PDB file of C-alpha atoms in Angstrom:
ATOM      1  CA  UNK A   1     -17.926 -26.475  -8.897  1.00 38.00           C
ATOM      2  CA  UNK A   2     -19.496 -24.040  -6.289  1.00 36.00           C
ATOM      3  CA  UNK A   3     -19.153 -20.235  -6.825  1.00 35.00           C
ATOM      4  CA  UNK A   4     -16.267 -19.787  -4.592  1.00 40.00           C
ATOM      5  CA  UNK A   5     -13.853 -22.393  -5.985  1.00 45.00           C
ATOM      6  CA  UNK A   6     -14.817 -20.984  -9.171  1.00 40.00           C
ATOM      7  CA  UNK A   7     -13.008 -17.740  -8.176  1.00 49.00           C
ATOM      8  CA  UNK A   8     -10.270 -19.107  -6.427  1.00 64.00           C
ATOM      9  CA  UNK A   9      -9.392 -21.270  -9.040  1.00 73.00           C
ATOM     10  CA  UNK A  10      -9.525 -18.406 -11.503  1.00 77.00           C
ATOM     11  CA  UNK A  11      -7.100 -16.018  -8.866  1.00 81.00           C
ATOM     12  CA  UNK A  12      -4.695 -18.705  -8.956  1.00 83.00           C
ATOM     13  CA  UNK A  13      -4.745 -18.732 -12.557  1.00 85.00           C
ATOM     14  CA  UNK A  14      -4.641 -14.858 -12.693  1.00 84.00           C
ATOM     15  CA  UNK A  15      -1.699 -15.017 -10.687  1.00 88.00           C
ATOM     16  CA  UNK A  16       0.023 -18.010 -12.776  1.00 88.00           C
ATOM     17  CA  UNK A  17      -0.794 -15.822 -16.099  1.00 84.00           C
ATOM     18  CA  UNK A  18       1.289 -12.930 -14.666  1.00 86.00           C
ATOM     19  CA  UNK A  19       4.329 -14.972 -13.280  1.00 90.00           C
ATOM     20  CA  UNK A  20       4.428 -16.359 -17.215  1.00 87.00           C
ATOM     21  CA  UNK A  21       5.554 -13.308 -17.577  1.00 85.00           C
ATOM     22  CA  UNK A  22       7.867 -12.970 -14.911  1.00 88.00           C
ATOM     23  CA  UNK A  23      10.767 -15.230 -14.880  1.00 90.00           C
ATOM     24  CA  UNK A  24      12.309 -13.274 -11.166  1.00 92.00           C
ATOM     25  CA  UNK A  25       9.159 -14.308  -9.723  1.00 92.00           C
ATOM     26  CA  UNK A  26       9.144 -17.919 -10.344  1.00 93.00           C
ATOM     27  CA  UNK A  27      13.069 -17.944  -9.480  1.00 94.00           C
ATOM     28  CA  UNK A  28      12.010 -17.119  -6.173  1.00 93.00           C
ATOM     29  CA  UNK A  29       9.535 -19.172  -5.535  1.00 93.00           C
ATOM     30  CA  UNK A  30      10.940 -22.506  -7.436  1.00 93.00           C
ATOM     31  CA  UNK A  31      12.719 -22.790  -3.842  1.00 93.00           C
ATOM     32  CA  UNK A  32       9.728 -23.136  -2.102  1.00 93.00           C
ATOM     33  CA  UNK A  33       8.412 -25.890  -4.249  1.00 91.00           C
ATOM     34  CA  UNK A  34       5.890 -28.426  -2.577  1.00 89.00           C
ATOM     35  CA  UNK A  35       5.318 -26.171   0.366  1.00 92.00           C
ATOM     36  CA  UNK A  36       1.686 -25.133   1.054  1.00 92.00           C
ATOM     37  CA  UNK A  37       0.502 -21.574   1.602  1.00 91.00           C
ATOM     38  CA  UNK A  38      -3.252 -20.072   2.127  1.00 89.00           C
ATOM     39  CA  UNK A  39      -3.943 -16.566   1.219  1.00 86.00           C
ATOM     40  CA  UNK A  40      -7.358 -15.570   3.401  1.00 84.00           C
ATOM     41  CA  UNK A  41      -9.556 -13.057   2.674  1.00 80.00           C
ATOM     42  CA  UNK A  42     -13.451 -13.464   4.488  1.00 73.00           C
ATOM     43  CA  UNK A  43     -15.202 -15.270   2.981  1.00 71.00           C
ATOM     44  CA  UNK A  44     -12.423 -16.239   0.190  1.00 77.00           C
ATOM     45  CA  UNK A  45      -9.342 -18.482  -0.009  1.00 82.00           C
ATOM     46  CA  UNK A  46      -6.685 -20.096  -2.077  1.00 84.00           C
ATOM     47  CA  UNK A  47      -4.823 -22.810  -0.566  1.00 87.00           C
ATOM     48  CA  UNK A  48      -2.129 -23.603  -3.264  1.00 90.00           C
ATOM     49  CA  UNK A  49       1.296 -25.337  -3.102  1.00 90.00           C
ATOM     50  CA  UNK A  50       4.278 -24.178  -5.065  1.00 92.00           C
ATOM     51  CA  UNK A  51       5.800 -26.451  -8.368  1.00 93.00           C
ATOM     52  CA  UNK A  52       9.481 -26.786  -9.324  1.00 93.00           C
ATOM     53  CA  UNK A  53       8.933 -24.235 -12.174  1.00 93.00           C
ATOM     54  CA  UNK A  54       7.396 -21.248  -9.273  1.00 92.00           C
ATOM     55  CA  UNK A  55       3.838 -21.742 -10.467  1.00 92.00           C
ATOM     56  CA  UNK A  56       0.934 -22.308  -8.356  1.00 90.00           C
ATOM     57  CA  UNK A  57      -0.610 -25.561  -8.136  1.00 90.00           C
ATOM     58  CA  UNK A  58      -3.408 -26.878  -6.290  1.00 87.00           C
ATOM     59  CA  UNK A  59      -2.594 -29.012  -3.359  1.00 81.00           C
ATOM     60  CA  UNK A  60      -3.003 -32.738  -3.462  1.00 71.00           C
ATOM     61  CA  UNK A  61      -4.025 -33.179   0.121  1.00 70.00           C
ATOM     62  CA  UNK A  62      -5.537 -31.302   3.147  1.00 76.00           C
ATOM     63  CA  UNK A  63      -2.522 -30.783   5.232  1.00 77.00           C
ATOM     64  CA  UNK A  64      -2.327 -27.886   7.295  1.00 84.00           C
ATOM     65  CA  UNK A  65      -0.599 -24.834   4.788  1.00 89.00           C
ATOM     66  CA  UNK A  66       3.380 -24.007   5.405  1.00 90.00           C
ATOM     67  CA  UNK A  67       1.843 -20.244   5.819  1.00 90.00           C
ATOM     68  CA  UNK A  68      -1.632 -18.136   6.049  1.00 89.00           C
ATOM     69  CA  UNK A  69      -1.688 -14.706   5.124  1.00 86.00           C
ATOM     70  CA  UNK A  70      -5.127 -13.376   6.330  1.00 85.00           C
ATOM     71  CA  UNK A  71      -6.474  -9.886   4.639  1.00 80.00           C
ATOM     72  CA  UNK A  72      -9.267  -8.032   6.373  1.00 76.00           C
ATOM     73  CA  UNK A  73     -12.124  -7.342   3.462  1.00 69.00           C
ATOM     74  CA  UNK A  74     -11.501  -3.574   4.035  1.00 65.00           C
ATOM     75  CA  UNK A  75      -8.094  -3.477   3.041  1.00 62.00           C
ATOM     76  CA  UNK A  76      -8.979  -4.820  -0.499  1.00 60.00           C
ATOM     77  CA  UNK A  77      -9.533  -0.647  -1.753  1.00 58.00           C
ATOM     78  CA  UNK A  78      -5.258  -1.080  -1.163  1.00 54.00           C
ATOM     79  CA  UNK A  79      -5.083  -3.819  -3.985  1.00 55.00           C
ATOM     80  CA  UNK A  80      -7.731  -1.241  -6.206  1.00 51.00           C
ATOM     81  CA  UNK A  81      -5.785   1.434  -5.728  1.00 52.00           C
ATOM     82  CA  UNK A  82      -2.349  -0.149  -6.332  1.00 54.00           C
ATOM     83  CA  UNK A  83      -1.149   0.651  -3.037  1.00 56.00           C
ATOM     84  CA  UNK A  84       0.764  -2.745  -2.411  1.00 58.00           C
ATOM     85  CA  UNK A  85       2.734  -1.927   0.451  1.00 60.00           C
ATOM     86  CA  UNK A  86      -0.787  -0.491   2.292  1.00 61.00           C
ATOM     87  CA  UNK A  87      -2.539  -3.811   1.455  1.00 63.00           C
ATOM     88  CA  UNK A  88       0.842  -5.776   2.522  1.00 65.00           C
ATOM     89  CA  UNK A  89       0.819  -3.760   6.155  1.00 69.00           C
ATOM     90  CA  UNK A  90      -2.632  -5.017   6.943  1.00 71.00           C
ATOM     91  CA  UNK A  91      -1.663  -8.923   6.160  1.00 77.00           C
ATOM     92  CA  UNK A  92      -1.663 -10.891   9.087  1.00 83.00           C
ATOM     93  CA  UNK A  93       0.800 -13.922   9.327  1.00 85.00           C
ATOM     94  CA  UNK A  94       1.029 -17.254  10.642  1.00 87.00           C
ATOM     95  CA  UNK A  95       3.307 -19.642  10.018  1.00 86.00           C
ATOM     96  CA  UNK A  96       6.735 -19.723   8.023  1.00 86.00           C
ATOM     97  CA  UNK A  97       8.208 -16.265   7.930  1.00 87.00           C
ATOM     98  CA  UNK A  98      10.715 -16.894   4.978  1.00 90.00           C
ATOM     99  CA  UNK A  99       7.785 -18.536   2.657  1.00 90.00           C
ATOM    100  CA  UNK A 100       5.466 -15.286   3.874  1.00 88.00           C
ATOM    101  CA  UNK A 101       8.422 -12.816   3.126  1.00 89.00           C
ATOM    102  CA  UNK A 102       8.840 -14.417  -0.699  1.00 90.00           C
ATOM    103  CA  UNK A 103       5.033 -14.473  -0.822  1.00 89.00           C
ATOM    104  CA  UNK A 104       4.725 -11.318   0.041  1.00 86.00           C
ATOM    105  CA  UNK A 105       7.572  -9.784  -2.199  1.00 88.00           C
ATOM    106  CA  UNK A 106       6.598 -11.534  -5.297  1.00 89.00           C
ATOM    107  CA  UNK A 107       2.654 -10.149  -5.169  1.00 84.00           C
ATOM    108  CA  UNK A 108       4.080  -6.875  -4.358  1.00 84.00           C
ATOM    109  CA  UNK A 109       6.500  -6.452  -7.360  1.00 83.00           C
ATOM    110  CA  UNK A 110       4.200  -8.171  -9.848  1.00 82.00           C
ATOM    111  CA  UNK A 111       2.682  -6.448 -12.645  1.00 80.00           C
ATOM    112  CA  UNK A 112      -0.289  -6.829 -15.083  1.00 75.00           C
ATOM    113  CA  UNK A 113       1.198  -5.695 -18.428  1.00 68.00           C
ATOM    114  CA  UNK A 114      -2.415  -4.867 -19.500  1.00 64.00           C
ATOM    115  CA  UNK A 115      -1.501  -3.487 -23.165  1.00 64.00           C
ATOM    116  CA  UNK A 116       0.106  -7.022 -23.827  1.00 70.00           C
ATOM    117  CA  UNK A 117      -2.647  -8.957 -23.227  1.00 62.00           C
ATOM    118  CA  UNK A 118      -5.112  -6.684 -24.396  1.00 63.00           C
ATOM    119  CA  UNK A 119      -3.268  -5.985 -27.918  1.00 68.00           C
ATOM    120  CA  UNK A 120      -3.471 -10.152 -28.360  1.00 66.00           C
ATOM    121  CA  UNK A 121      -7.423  -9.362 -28.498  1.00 73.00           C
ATOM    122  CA  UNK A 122      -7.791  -5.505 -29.969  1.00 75.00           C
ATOM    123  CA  UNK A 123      -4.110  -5.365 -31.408  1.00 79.00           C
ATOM    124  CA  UNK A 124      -1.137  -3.166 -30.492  1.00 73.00           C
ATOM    125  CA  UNK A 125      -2.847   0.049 -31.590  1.00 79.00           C
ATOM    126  CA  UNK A 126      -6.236  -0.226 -30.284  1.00 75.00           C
ATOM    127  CA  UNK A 127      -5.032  -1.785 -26.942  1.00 67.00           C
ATOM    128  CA  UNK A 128      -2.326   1.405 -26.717  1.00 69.00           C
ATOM    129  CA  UNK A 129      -5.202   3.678 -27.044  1.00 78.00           C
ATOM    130  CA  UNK A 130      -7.511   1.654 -24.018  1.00 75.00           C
ATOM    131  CA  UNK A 131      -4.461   1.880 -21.821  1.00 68.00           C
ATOM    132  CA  UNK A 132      -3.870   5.068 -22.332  1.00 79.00           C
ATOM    133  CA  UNK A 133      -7.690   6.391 -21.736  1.00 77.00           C
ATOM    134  CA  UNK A 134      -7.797   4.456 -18.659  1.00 73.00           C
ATOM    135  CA  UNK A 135      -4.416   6.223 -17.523  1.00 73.00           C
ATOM    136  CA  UNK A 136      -6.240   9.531 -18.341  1.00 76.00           C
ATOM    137  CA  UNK A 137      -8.942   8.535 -16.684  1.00 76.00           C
ATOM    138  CA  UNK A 138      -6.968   7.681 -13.401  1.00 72.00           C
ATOM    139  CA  UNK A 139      -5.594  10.408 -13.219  1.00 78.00           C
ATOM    140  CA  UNK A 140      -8.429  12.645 -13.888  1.00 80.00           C
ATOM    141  CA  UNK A 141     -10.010  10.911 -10.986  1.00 73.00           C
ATOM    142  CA  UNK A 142      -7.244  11.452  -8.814  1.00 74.00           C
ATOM    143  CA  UNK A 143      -7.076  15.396  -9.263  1.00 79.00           C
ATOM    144  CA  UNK A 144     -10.698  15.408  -9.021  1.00 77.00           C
ATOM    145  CA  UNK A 145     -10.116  13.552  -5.252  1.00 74.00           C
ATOM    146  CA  UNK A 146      -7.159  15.839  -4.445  1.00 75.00           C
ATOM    147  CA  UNK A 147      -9.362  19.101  -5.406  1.00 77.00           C
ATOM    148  CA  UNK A 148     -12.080  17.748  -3.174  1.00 73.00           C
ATOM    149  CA  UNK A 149     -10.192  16.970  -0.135  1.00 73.00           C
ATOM    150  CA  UNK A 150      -8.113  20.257  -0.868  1.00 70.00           C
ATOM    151  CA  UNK A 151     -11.004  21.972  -0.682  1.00 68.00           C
ATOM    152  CA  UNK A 152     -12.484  20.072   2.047  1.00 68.00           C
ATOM    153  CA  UNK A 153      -9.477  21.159   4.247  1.00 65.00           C
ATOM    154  CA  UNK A 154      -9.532  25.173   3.020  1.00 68.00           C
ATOM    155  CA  UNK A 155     -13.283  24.949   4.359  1.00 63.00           C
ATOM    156  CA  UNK A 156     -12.411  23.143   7.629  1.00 64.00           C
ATOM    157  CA  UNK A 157      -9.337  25.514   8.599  1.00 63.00           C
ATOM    158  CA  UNK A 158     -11.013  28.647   6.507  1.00 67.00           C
ATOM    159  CA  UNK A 159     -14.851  28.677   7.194  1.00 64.00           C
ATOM    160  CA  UNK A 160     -15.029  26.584  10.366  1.00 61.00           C
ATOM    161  CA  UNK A 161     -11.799  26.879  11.655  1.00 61.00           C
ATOM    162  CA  UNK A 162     -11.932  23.116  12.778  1.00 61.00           C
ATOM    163  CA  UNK A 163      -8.757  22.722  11.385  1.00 61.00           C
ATOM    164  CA  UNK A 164      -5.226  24.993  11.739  1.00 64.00           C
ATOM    165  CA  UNK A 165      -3.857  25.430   8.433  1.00 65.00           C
ATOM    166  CA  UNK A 166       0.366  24.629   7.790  1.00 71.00           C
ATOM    167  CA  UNK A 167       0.774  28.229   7.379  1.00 72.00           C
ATOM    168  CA  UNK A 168      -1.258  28.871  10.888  1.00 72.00           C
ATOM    169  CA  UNK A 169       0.643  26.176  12.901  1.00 74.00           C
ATOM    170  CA  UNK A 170       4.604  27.346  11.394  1.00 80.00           C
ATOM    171  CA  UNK A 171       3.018  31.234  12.523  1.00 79.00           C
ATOM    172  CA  UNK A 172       2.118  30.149  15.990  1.00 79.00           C
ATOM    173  CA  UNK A 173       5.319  27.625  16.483  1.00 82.00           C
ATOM    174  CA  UNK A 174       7.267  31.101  15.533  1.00 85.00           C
ATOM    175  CA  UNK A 175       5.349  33.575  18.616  1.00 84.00           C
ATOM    176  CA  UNK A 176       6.035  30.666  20.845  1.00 86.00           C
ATOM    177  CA  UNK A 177       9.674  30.670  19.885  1.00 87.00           C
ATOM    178  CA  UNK A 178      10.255  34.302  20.330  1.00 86.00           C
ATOM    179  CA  UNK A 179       7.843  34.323  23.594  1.00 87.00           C
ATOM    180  CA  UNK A 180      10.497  31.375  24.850  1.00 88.00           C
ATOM    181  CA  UNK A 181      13.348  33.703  24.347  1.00 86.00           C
ATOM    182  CA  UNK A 182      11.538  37.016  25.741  1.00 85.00           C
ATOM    183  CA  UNK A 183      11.094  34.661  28.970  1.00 87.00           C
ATOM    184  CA  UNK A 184      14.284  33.304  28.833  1.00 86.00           C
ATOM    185  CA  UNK A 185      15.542  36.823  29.166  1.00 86.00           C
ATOM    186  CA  UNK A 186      13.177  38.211  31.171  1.00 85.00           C
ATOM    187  CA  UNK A 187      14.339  35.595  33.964  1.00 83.00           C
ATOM    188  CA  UNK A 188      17.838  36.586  33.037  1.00 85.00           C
ATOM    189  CA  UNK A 189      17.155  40.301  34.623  1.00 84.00           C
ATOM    190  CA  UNK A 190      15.295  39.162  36.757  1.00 83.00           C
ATOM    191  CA  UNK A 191      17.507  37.243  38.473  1.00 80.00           C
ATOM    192  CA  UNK A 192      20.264  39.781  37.740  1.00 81.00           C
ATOM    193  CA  UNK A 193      17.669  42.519  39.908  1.00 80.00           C
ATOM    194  CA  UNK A 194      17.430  39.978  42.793  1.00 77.00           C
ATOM    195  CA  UNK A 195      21.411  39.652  42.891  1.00 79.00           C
ATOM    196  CA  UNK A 196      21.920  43.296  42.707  1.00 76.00           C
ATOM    197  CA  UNK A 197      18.576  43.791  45.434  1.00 74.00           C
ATOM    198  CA  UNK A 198      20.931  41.479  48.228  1.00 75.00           C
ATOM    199  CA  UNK A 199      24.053  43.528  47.606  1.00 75.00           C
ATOM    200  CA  UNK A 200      22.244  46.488  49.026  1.00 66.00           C
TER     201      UNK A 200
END
């Protein structure tokens, strides 16, 4: 088995392991059952077909698939960040829309209950305690990213002025408000001189 079935056969059992676990998932795609689809991403892909029970099964010939969804490589940092609907926006689609729109529902919605699998290993206390360091370690790393690009932006608008701050751009929206209305009442007289300037 080369290197690359090897890892498509193990994503399609990833992906059967976590609709185990999901009963709403397989309910909708038990409809779909002996349809093909083909999930793409360069240099990668599983072509699968769908059983009567909503699991994913490999196909048992080499017709064309029901429905390709095709990822670019550099929208995989969506999947790693959990930003689903980011990785879904950059799918491309061909074929049947109502197989792509189940497709694309049921790998948006399902989740990796890691404590689960890792307390059949470590046990329930051990595996509470991983899950909850790697939380705490998320979100460490995400305050860390927001300080950085926080202040990343205070230098830009601050020190370099290569960027106009919130604060800056409500200021400035406010003088050109009340320099709208000074004009709009300066043309008022104005045109209220000119009037009176004919009468004479």
């Amino acid at each position: 088995m080369s290197v690359l079935n090897f890892g498509t056969r193990g994503a399609q059992a990833a992906i059967n392991h976590l609709l185990a676990r999901a009963d709403w998932a397989r309910e909708r795609l038990a409809p779909h059952a002996g349809r093909c689809a083909r999930i793409s991403v360069e240099p990668l892909a599983l072509t699968f077909a769908i059983d009567h029970d909503g699991y994913l099964v490999d196909t048992e010939d080499e017709r064309a698939p029901d429905v390709t969804l095709s990822l670019p490589l550099s929208a995989l940092p969506g999947l790693a960040s959990g930003d689903a609907n980011r990785l879904m926006n950059a799918v491309r689609i061909e074929g049947s829309a109502d197989l792509a729109d189940t497709l694309g529902f049921v790998f948006r919605n399902l989740r990796w209950d890691a404590e689960e699998d890792l307390s059949l290993v470590f046990g329930d206390i051990l595996a509470h305690r991983m899950v909850e360091g790697a939380t705490g370690l998320r979100r460490m790393h995400e305050r860390a990213w927001a300080g950085l690009t926080g202040n990343l932006a205070e230098y830009l608008a601050e020190e370099q002025h290569a960027l106009v701050t919130r604060a800056a751009l409500q200021g400035l929206g406010e003088q050109l408000r009340v320099l709208r209305d000074d004009l709009a009442r300066l043309d008022k007289r104005l045109g209220r001189l000119g009037t009176a300037a004919r009468r004479a």
